[in-house]
N, CA, C and O atoms as a MOPAC input file, in Angstrom:
PM7 MOZYME 1SCF
protein

 N    109.18400 1   103.33800 1    75.57200 1
 C    109.36600 1   104.00500 1    76.84400 1
 C    110.11700 1   105.31600 1    76.68400 1
 O    109.99600 1   106.19300 1    77.53900 1
 N    110.87900 1   105.47400 1    75.62900 1
 C    111.64800 1   106.70600 1    75.49100 1
 C    110.74300 1   107.92200 1    75.30400 1
 O    111.18000 1   109.04300 1    75.56100 1
 N    109.49600 1   107.73700 1    74.86400 1
 C    108.55900 1   108.84700 1    74.74300 1
 C    108.24400 1   109.49200 1    76.08000 1
 O    107.89700 1   110.67200 1    76.12800 1
 N    108.35700 1   108.74400 1    77.16000 1
 C    108.09500 1   109.29100 1    78.49200 1
 C    109.12300 1   110.34600 1    78.86900 1
 O    108.83900 1   111.20900 1    79.70000 1
 N    110.29100 1   110.29700 1    78.28500 1
 C    111.31800 1   111.29100 1    78.60100 1
 C    110.86600 1   112.70300 1    78.25100 1
 O    111.37200 1   113.67500 1    78.81300 1
 N    109.92700 1   112.81900 1    77.33600 1
 C    109.40500 1   114.12700 1    76.96700 1
 C    108.41100 1   114.66000 1    77.99100 1
 O    108.10000 1   115.85100 1    77.98700 1
 N    107.91200 1   113.79700 1    78.86600 1
 C    106.87300 1   114.20200 1    79.81900 1
 C    107.31500 1   114.14900 1    81.26900 1
 O    106.78100 1   114.89000 1    82.09400 1
 N    108.26900 1   113.30200 1    81.60500 1
 C    108.68600 1   113.10900 1    82.99300 1
 C    109.93400 1   113.94600 1    83.26200 1
 O    110.93900 1   113.79700 1    82.56700 1
 N    109.88100 1   114.83400 1    84.27700 1
 C    111.07400 1   115.62800 1    84.58600 1
 C    112.22800 1   114.72400 1    85.03500 1
 O    112.04800 1   113.84600 1    85.87900 1
 N    113.38200 1   114.94600 1    84.47500 1
 C    114.57500 1   114.16600 1    84.80900 1
 C    115.68900 1   115.13600 1    85.15600 1
 O    115.87500 1   116.14100 1    84.46900 1
 N    116.43400 1   114.84300 1    86.22100 1
 C    117.57300 1   115.66900 1    86.61500 1
 C    118.77900 1   114.77800 1    86.80600 1
 O    118.67400 1   113.67700 1    87.34700 1
 N    119.91200 1   115.25600 1    86.36400 1
 C    121.18300 1   114.58200 1    86.61900 1
 C    121.89000 1   115.36400 1    87.71000 1
 O    122.07300 1   116.57500 1    87.59000 1
 N    122.28600 1   114.68200 1    88.77200 1
 C    122.92900 1   115.35100 1    89.90200 1
 C    124.20600 1   114.60800 1    90.27700 1
 O    124.36100 1   113.42400 1    89.98000 1
 N    125.11600 1   115.32400 1    90.93400 1
 C    126.35400 1   114.69000 1    91.36300 1
 C    126.20100 1   113.96400 1    92.68900 1
 O    126.87300 1   112.96000 1    92.92600 1
 N    125.31900 1   114.46200 1    93.56300 1
 C    125.13400 1   113.84900 1    94.87600 1
 C    123.64200 1   113.72000 1    95.15100 1
 O    122.95800 1   114.71700 1    95.38100 1
 N    123.14600 1   112.50200 1    95.12600 1
 C    121.71500 1   112.26100 1    95.25600 1
 C    121.16500 1   112.72000 1    96.60000 1
 O    120.10300 1   113.34100 1    96.64400 1
 N    121.85800 1   112.42900 1    97.69500 1
 C    121.35900 1   112.80100 1    99.01900 1
 C    121.20300 1   114.31600 1    99.13300 1
 O    120.21100 1   114.79200 1    99.68600 1
 N    122.17000 1   115.08000 1    98.61700 1
 C    122.05900 1   116.54100 1    98.66500 1
 C    120.91400 1   117.03800 1    97.78500 1
 O    120.18500 1   117.95300 1    98.16800 1
 N    120.75900 1   116.44300 1    96.62100 1
 C    119.67100 1   116.83900 1    95.71500 1
 C    118.31300 1   116.54800 1    96.35100 1
 O    117.38400 1   117.34200 1    96.20900 1
 N    118.18800 1   115.43300 1    97.04200 1
 C    116.92500 1   115.09900 1    97.70900 1
 C    116.63100 1   116.06700 1    98.84200 1
 O    115.47400 1   116.41400 1    99.07700 1
 N    117.66100 1   116.50400 1    99.54500 1
 C    117.47800 1   117.48600 1   100.62100 1
 C    116.94500 1   118.80100 1   100.04400 1
 O    116.06800 1   119.42600 1   100.64100 1
 N    117.46000 1   119.21900 1    98.90200 1
 C    116.97600 1   120.43500 1    98.24200 1
 C    115.51700 1   120.24500 1    97.83600 1
 O    114.70000 1   121.14300 1    98.03900 1
 N    115.18100 1   119.09200 1    97.26600 1
 C    113.80000 1   118.83500 1    96.85200 1
 C    112.85100 1   118.89300 1    98.04800 1
 O    111.75000 1   119.43500 1    97.95100 1
 N    113.27700 1   118.34100 1    99.15200 1
 C    112.45600 1   118.34600 1   100.36300 1
 C    112.23700 1   119.78400 1   100.84600 1
 O    111.11900 1   120.15500 1   101.20600 1
 N    113.29300 1   120.58500 1   100.85500 1
 C    113.16200 1   121.98700 1   101.26000 1
 C    112.24500 1   122.76300 1   100.32000 1
 O    111.60400 1   123.73100 1   100.73200 1
 N    112.18100 1   122.34300 1    99.06500 1
 C    111.33100 1   123.00400 1    98.07300 1
 C    109.87300 1   122.52200 1    98.13600 1
 O    109.04000 1   122.98000 1    97.35400 1
 N    109.56100 1   121.60500 1    99.05700 1
 C    108.18200 1   121.18900 1    99.26200 1
 C    107.78500 1   119.84900 1    98.66400 1
 O    106.62000 1   119.46200 1    98.75000 1
 N    108.71700 1   119.13900 1    98.06800 1
 C    108.39400 1   117.81000 1    97.54600 1
 C    108.43200 1   116.78200 1    98.66400 1
 O    109.25400 1   116.87800 1    99.57500 1
 N    107.54300 1   115.80000 1    98.59500 1
 C    107.64800 1   114.62600 1    99.46500 1
 C    108.72000 1   113.74000 1    98.85800 1
 O    108.62600 1   113.36600 1    97.68900 1
 N    109.73100 1   113.40100 1    99.63200 1
 C    110.78800 1   112.52000 1    99.14200 1
 C    110.49500 1   111.13700 1    99.69500 1
 O    110.67000 1   110.87500 1   100.88500 1
 N    110.04300 1   110.25100 1    98.80500 1
 C    109.62300 1   108.91200 1    99.20700 1
 C    110.57700 1   107.88300 1    98.62900 1
 O    110.68000 1   107.73300 1    97.41200 1
 N    111.26900 1   107.18200 1    99.50000 1
 C    112.12900 1   106.08600 1    99.07300 1
 C    111.29400 1   104.82800 1    98.94600 1
 O    110.33300 1   104.63600 1    99.69100 1
 N    111.65600 1   103.97800 1    98.01100 1
 C    110.95700 1   102.70400 1    97.84900 1
 C    111.96200 1   101.56500 1    97.85500 1
 O    112.95400 1   101.57700 1    97.12600 1
 N    111.67900 1   100.58700 1    98.69500 1
 C    112.42300 1    99.33800 1    98.69900 1
 C    111.53900 1    98.27300 1    99.32100 1
 O    110.56400 1    98.58800 1   100.00300 1
 N    111.87600 1    97.02200 1    99.08700 1
 C    111.02900 1    95.91300 1    99.49600 1
 C    110.66600 1    95.88300 1   100.96500 1
 O    109.58000 1    95.42700 1   101.32200 1
 N    111.56000 1    96.36300 1   101.83200 1
 C    111.26700 1    96.30400 1   103.27000 1
 C    110.99100 1    97.68400 1   103.86300 1
 O    111.25200 1    97.91500 1   105.04400 1
 N    110.46300 1    98.60500 1   103.04800 1
 C    110.10000 1    99.92600 1   103.55900 1
 C    109.07500 1    99.82000 1   104.67400 1
 O    108.30700 1    98.86000 1   104.72400 1
 N    109.05800 1   100.79900 1   105.56900 1
 C    108.22000 1   100.71500 1   106.76900 1
 C    106.73500 1   100.98600 1   106.52800 1
 O    105.90100 1   100.58600 1   107.34100 1
 N    106.39200 1   101.65200 1   105.43800 1
 C    104.99200 1   101.99600 1   105.18600 1
 C    104.61400 1   101.62600 1   103.75700 1
 O    105.47200 1   101.56700 1   102.87600 1
 N    103.33600 1   101.38000 1   103.53300 1
 C    102.86400 1   101.09200 1   102.16700 1
 C    102.73200 1   102.39800 1   101.39100 1
 O    102.17400 1   103.37300 1   101.89400 1
 N    103.24200 1   102.41200 1   100.18000 1
 C    103.19700 1   103.60900 1    99.35100 1
 C    101.77500 1   104.10100 1    99.14800 1
 O    101.53700 1   105.30700 1    99.20600 1
 N    100.82300 1   103.21000 1    98.91400 1
 C     99.45100 1   103.64000 1    98.65300 1
 C     98.81300 1   104.30900 1    99.85800 1
 O     97.83400 1   105.03900 1    99.70100 1
 N     99.33600 1   104.08100 1   101.05300 1
 C     98.82700 1   104.71800 1   102.26400 1
 C     99.50000 1   106.08300 1   102.46200 1
 O     98.86100 1   107.03100 1   102.91800 1
 N    100.77300 1   106.17800 1   102.12100 1
 C    101.55900 1   107.38800 1   102.37000 1
 C    101.40100 1   108.43700 1   101.28500 1
 O    101.45900 1   109.63600 1   101.55900 1
 N    101.20200 1   107.98700 1   100.05700 1
 C    101.17900 1   108.92200 1    98.92300 1
 C    100.09500 1   109.96700 1    99.14000 1
 O     99.00100 1   109.65600 1    99.61200 1
 N    100.41000 1   111.19800 1    98.79300 1
 C     99.44900 1   112.28000 1    99.01700 1
 C     99.43400 1   113.21200 1    97.81800 1
 O     99.97400 1   112.88300 1    96.76200 1
 N     98.82700 1   114.35300 1    97.98000 1
 C     98.67700 1   115.27100 1    96.85200 1
 C     99.89400 1   116.15900 1    96.61900 1
 O     99.97500 1   116.83400 1    95.59200 1
 N    100.83700 1   116.16900 1    97.54900 1
 C    102.05300 1   116.95900 1    97.33000 1
 C    102.83800 1   116.37300 1    96.16700 1
 O    102.85000 1   115.15500 1    95.98700 1
 N    103.48200 1   117.20000 1    95.38800 1
 C    104.40700 1   116.64800 1    94.38700 1
 C    105.44500 1   115.79100 1    95.10000 1
 O    105.84500 1   116.09500 1    96.22400 1
 N    105.87400 1   114.73300 1    94.44900 1
 C    106.78300 1   113.80100 1    95.11600 1
 C    107.98500 1   113.47400 1    94.25200 1
 O    107.91100 1   113.45600 1    93.02300 1
 N    109.07900 1   113.21800 1    94.92000 1
 C    110.26400 1   112.63700 1    94.30000 1
 C    110.29100 1   111.18700 1    94.77000 1
 O    110.39200 1   110.92600 1    95.96900 1
 N    110.20400 1   110.25700 1    93.84700 1
 C    110.23700 1   108.84100 1    94.18900 1
 C    111.64900 1   108.32200 1    93.94800 1
 O    112.20600 1   108.49100 1    92.86400 1
 N    112.21700 1   107.69300 1    94.96200 1
 C    113.58900 1   107.20100 1    94.90300 1
 C    113.54500 1   105.68800 1    95.05500 1
 O    113.01600 1   105.17400 1    96.04000 1
 N    114.09800 1   104.98000 1    94.08600 1
 C    114.02000 1   103.52500 1    94.07600 1
 C    115.34200 1   102.91200 1    94.49400 1
 O    116.40400 1   103.29800 1    94.00800 1
 N    115.26200 1   101.94800 1    95.40500 1
 C    116.45600 1   101.23500 1    95.84400 1
 C    116.91500 1   100.24200 1    94.79100 1
 O    116.13000 1    99.77800 1    93.96300 1
 N    118.18000 1    99.93000 1    94.83800 1
 C    118.74100 1    98.94600 1    93.91600 1
 C    118.15700 1    97.57500 1    94.21400 1
 O    117.84000 1    97.25100 1    95.35800 1
 N    118.02000 1    96.78100 1    93.16700 1
 C    117.51600 1    95.41900 1    93.35500 1
 C    118.48700 1    94.65700 1    94.25200 1
 O    119.69100 1    94.61400 1    94.00000 1
 N    117.94200 1    94.07100 1    95.28500 1
 C    118.76400 1    93.29800 1    96.21600 1
 C    119.32500 1    94.12500 1    97.35500 1
 O    119.16900 1    93.74500 1    98.51600 1
 N    119.97400 1    95.24400 1    97.06400 1
 C    120.63900 1    96.05200 1    98.09500 1
 C    119.74300 1    97.12500 1    98.69900 1
 O    119.97400 1    97.56200 1    99.82600 1
 N    118.73500 1    97.54900 1    97.96800 1
 C    117.87400 1    98.61400 1    98.47500 1
 C    118.53900 1    99.97400 1    98.37000 1
 O    119.40200 1   100.18200 1    97.51700 1
 N    118.14200 1   100.90000 1    99.23300 1
 C    118.66100 1   102.26600 1    99.22900 1
 C    119.97900 1   102.35100 1    99.98900 1
 O    120.16700 1   101.66400 1   100.99300 1
 N    120.89100 1   103.19500 1    99.50700 1
 C    122.11300 1   103.47700 1   100.26600 1
 C    121.71300 1   104.23100 1   101.52700 1
 O    120.68500 1   104.90700 1   101.54100 1
 N    122.50500 1   104.12600 1   102.57800 1
 C    122.16200 1   104.76000 1   103.85100 1
 C    122.01100 1   106.27000 1   103.71400 1
 O    121.07800 1   106.83800 1   104.28000 1
 N    122.89700 1   106.93700 1   102.98200 1
 C    122.79400 1   108.39100 1   102.83500 1
 C    121.53200 1   108.77600 1   102.07300 1
 O    120.92300 1   109.80500 1   102.36500 1
 N    121.13500 1   107.96200 1   101.10300 1
 C    119.90800 1   108.21800 1   100.35200 1
 C    118.69600 1   107.98700 1   101.23700 1
 O    117.75500 1   108.78000 1   101.23400 1
 N    118.72300 1   106.90400 1   101.99200 1
 C    117.62300 1   106.57800 1   102.91900 1
 C    117.42000 1   107.71600 1   103.92100 1
 O    116.28500 1   108.09400 1   104.21100 1
 N    118.49600 1   108.25100 1   104.43900 1
 C    118.40600 1   109.34200 1   105.42300 1
 C    117.80600 1   110.60600 1   104.82600 1
 O    117.19400 1   111.39700 1   105.54300 1
 N    117.97200 1   110.80600 1   103.53100 1
 C    117.44600 1   111.99900 1   102.86500 1
 C    115.96100 1   111.88100 1   102.54100 1
 O    115.33600 1   112.87100 1   102.16100 1
 N    115.38800 1   110.69200 1   102.68300 1
 C    113.97100 1   110.47900 1   102.36900 1
 C    113.08800 1   110.87400 1   103.55100 1
 O    113.45400 1   110.67600 1   104.70900 1
 N    111.92600 1   111.43400 1   103.23800 1
 C    110.95100 1   111.73700 1   104.28500 1
 C    110.39200 1   110.43800 1   104.86300 1
 O    110.11000 1   110.34400 1   106.05700 1
 N    110.24000 1   109.45000 1   104.00000 1
 C    109.73200 1   108.14500 1   104.42600 1
 C    110.19000 1   107.09100 1   103.43300 1
 O    110.32200 1   107.36500 1   102.24000 1
 N    110.43200 1   105.88600 1   103.93000 1
 C    110.78800 1   104.76400 1   103.06000 1
 C    109.59300 1   103.82800 1   103.01200 1
 O    109.12200 1   103.35000 1   104.04400 1
 N    109.10900 1   103.57200 1   101.80600 1
 C    107.87200 1   102.83200 1   101.59500 1
 C    108.13300 1   101.54100 1   100.82000 1
 O    109.21200 1   101.31900 1   100.27100 1
 N    107.10700 1   100.71000 1   100.80100 1
 C    107.10900 1    99.51700 1    99.95800 1
 C    105.78100 1    99.46300 1    99.21000 1
 O    104.81300 1   100.12400 1    99.58600 1
 N    105.75200 1    98.67800 1    98.16600 1
 C    104.51900 1    98.48100 1    97.41500 1
 C    103.74000 1    97.33300 1    98.03400 1
 O    104.32500 1    96.34200 1    98.47200 1
 N    102.43300 1    97.46500 1    98.06900 1
 C    101.58900 1    96.38200 1    98.58000 1
 C    101.64800 1    95.23400 1    97.57600 1
 O    101.31300 1    95.40900 1    96.40500 1
 N    102.07300 1    94.07100 1    98.03400 1
 C    102.13200 1    92.88600 1    97.17800 1
 C    101.56800 1    91.69500 1    97.93600 1
 O    101.40400 1    91.73700 1    99.15600 1
 N    101.28000 1    90.65700 1    97.21300 1
 C    100.87200 1    89.39500 1    97.81000 1
 C    102.00800 1    88.90800 1    98.70400 1
 O    103.17800 1    89.13200 1    98.39100 1
 N    101.68400 1    88.25500 1    99.79600 1
 C    102.71800 1    87.82200 1   100.73800 1
 C    103.75400 1    86.88800 1   100.11300 1
 O    104.87100 1    86.78600 1   100.62200 1
 N    103.40800 1    86.20900 1    99.02400 1
 C    104.37300 1    85.32400 1    98.38700 1
 C    105.34800 1    86.08700 1    97.48300 1
 O    106.31500 1    85.50800 1    96.98900 1
 N    105.09800 1    87.37300 1    97.26800 1
 C    105.93300 1    88.20800 1    96.41400 1
 C    106.47200 1    89.34700 1    97.26600 1
 O    105.76900 1    90.32400 1    97.52300 1
 N    107.71100 1    89.22100 1    97.70000 1
 C    108.24300 1    90.21800 1    98.63300 1
 C    108.61200 1    91.52600 1    97.96500 1
 O    108.57600 1    92.57100 1    98.61500 1
 N    108.96800 1    91.50400 1    96.67600 1
 C    109.30900 1    92.74700 1    95.98700 1
 C    109.25300 1    92.53900 1    94.47700 1
 O    109.12900 1    91.41600 1    93.99000 1
 N    109.34600 1    93.63600 1    93.76100 1
 C    109.36300 1    93.61500 1    92.29900 1
 C    110.72300 1    94.09400 1    91.82400 1
 O    111.46300 1    94.72500 1    92.57900 1
 N    111.05900 1    93.79100 1    90.55800 1
 C    112.29800 1    94.38800 1    90.06800 1
 C    112.06600 1    95.88500 1    89.92500 1
 O    110.92400 1    96.34200 1    89.87100 1
 N    113.14800 1    96.64300 1    89.86200 1
 C    113.04100 1    98.09100 1    89.97800 1
 C    112.23900 1    98.71700 1    88.84000 1
 O    111.53900 1    99.70300 1    89.07000 1
 N    112.31200 1    98.18800 1    87.63700 1
 C    111.53300 1    98.79400 1    86.54600 1
 C    110.03800 1    98.58500 1    86.75900 1
 O    109.24400 1    99.48700 1    86.49200 1
 N    109.64800 1    97.41500 1    87.23300 1
 C    108.23400 1    97.17400 1    87.52200 1
 C    107.76400 1    97.98900 1    88.72500 1
 O    106.65100 1    98.51500 1    88.72500 1
 N    108.59800 1    98.09100 1    89.73100 1
 C    108.25000 1    98.88500 1    90.90500 1
 C    108.06300 1   100.35300 1    90.51400 1
 O    107.15100 1   101.01600 1    91.00800 1
 N    108.92000 1   100.85500 1    89.63400 1
 C    108.79500 1   102.24600 1    89.18400 1
 C    107.47200 1   102.44800 1    88.45200 1
 O    106.78500 1   103.44400 1    88.68000 1
 N    107.11200 1   101.52200 1    87.58400 1
 C    105.85800 1   101.64400 1    86.84000 1
 C    104.66200 1   101.65500 1    87.78300 1
 O    103.76800 1   102.48800 1    87.63300 1
 N    104.63100 1   100.75200 1    88.74300 1
 C    103.51000 1   100.67200 1    89.69000 1
 C    103.45300 1   101.92200 1    90.56200 1
 O    102.37300 1   102.47300 1    90.77600 1
 N    104.59200 1   102.37500 1    91.06500 1
 C    104.62500 1   103.54500 1    91.94700 1
 C    104.21000 1   104.81100 1    91.20900 1
 O    103.44900 1   105.61700 1    91.74400 1
 N    104.69500 1   104.99000 1    90.00600 1
 C    104.31900 1   106.17100 1    89.22200 1
 C    102.83100 1   106.15500 1    88.90000 1
 O    102.17400 1   107.19600 1    88.94000 1
 N    102.30800 1   105.00100 1    88.58600 1
 C    100.87700 1   104.87300 1    88.30900 1
 C    100.05900 1   105.19800 1    89.56800 1
 O     99.06400 1   105.91800 1    89.49000 1
 N    100.47300 1   104.67400 1    90.71300 1
 C     99.76100 1   104.94900 1    91.96600 1
 C     99.76300 1   106.44000 1    92.27300 1
 O     98.74700 1   106.98900 1    92.69900 1
 N    100.88800 1   107.09300 1    92.06000 1
 C    100.97600 1   108.53400 1    92.31600 1
 C    100.07300 1   109.30000 1    91.34500 1
 O     99.38000 1   110.23200 1    91.75300 1
 N    100.07600 1   108.92200 1    90.09200 1
 C     99.24400 1   109.57800 1    89.08900 1
 C     97.75800 1   109.42800 1    89.41600 1
 O     97.00900 1   110.40400 1    89.36800 1
 N     97.33500 1   108.21700 1    89.74600 1
 C     95.92600 1   107.94400 1    90.05300 1
 C     95.48500 1   108.73200 1    91.28900 1
 O     94.37700 1   109.26700 1    91.32500 1
 N     96.34700 1   108.80000 1    92.29300 1
 C     96.01600 1   109.55700 1    93.51100 1
 C     95.77200 1   111.01400 1    93.16400 1
 O     94.79000 1   111.60200 1    93.61800 1
 N     96.64000 1   111.59800 1    92.37400 1
 C     96.50900 1   113.01200 1    92.01000 1
 C     95.28300 1   113.22900 1    91.11300 1
 O     94.55100 1   114.20000 1    91.30400 1
 N     95.05300 1   112.35200 1    90.15200 1
 C     93.90700 1   112.51100 1    89.24500 1
 C     92.58600 1   112.33300 1    89.97400 1
 O     91.61200 1   113.01200 1    89.64800 1
 N     92.52700 1   111.43900 1    90.95300 1
 C     91.26500 1   111.20400 1    91.66800 1
 C     90.84100 1   112.41900 1    92.48500 1
 O     89.67500 1   112.55800 1    92.85600 1
 N     91.80200 1   113.29400 1    92.75800 1
 C     91.48900 1   114.51300 1    93.49900 1
 C     91.50700 1   115.74300 1    92.60300 1
 O     91.53200 1   116.87500 1    93.08700 1
 N     91.49500 1   115.51100 1    91.27900 1
 C     91.42800 1   116.62300 1    90.34500 1
 C     92.73000 1   117.34900 1    90.11500 1
 O     92.72000 1   118.47300 1    89.61500 1
 N     93.87300 1   116.73700 1    90.46700 1
 C     95.17400 1   117.37000 1    90.26800 1
 C     95.99000 1   116.53700 1    89.30700 1
 O     95.94400 1   115.30900 1    89.37200 1
 N     96.72800 1   117.15800 1    88.42700 1
 C     97.62000 1   116.42700 1    87.52200 1
 C     98.99900 1   117.01000 1    87.54500 1
 O     99.88600 1   116.52300 1    86.84400 1

């Protein structure tokens, strides 16, 4: 997995909510993900570049982080599976975003 660090942009910030506000002003869709998000990610995801923000396992997103998101989403899962651990959720969400962009000729 460390090879992905060469391809995926990573930023270290002191205040996540402020950094997300800057990303939103710069045109990124800021999508929070947690098990009880109001919309399905596969329905909301679009062609705009996105910042995906993952909630902590169990606790979800902090309120200040949630407020900085354009929308809080969840992954479509079987009704018997309410959520995934954060590493699996990240893999599924990143894949969904990649497939959406590639299907429309954008990478």
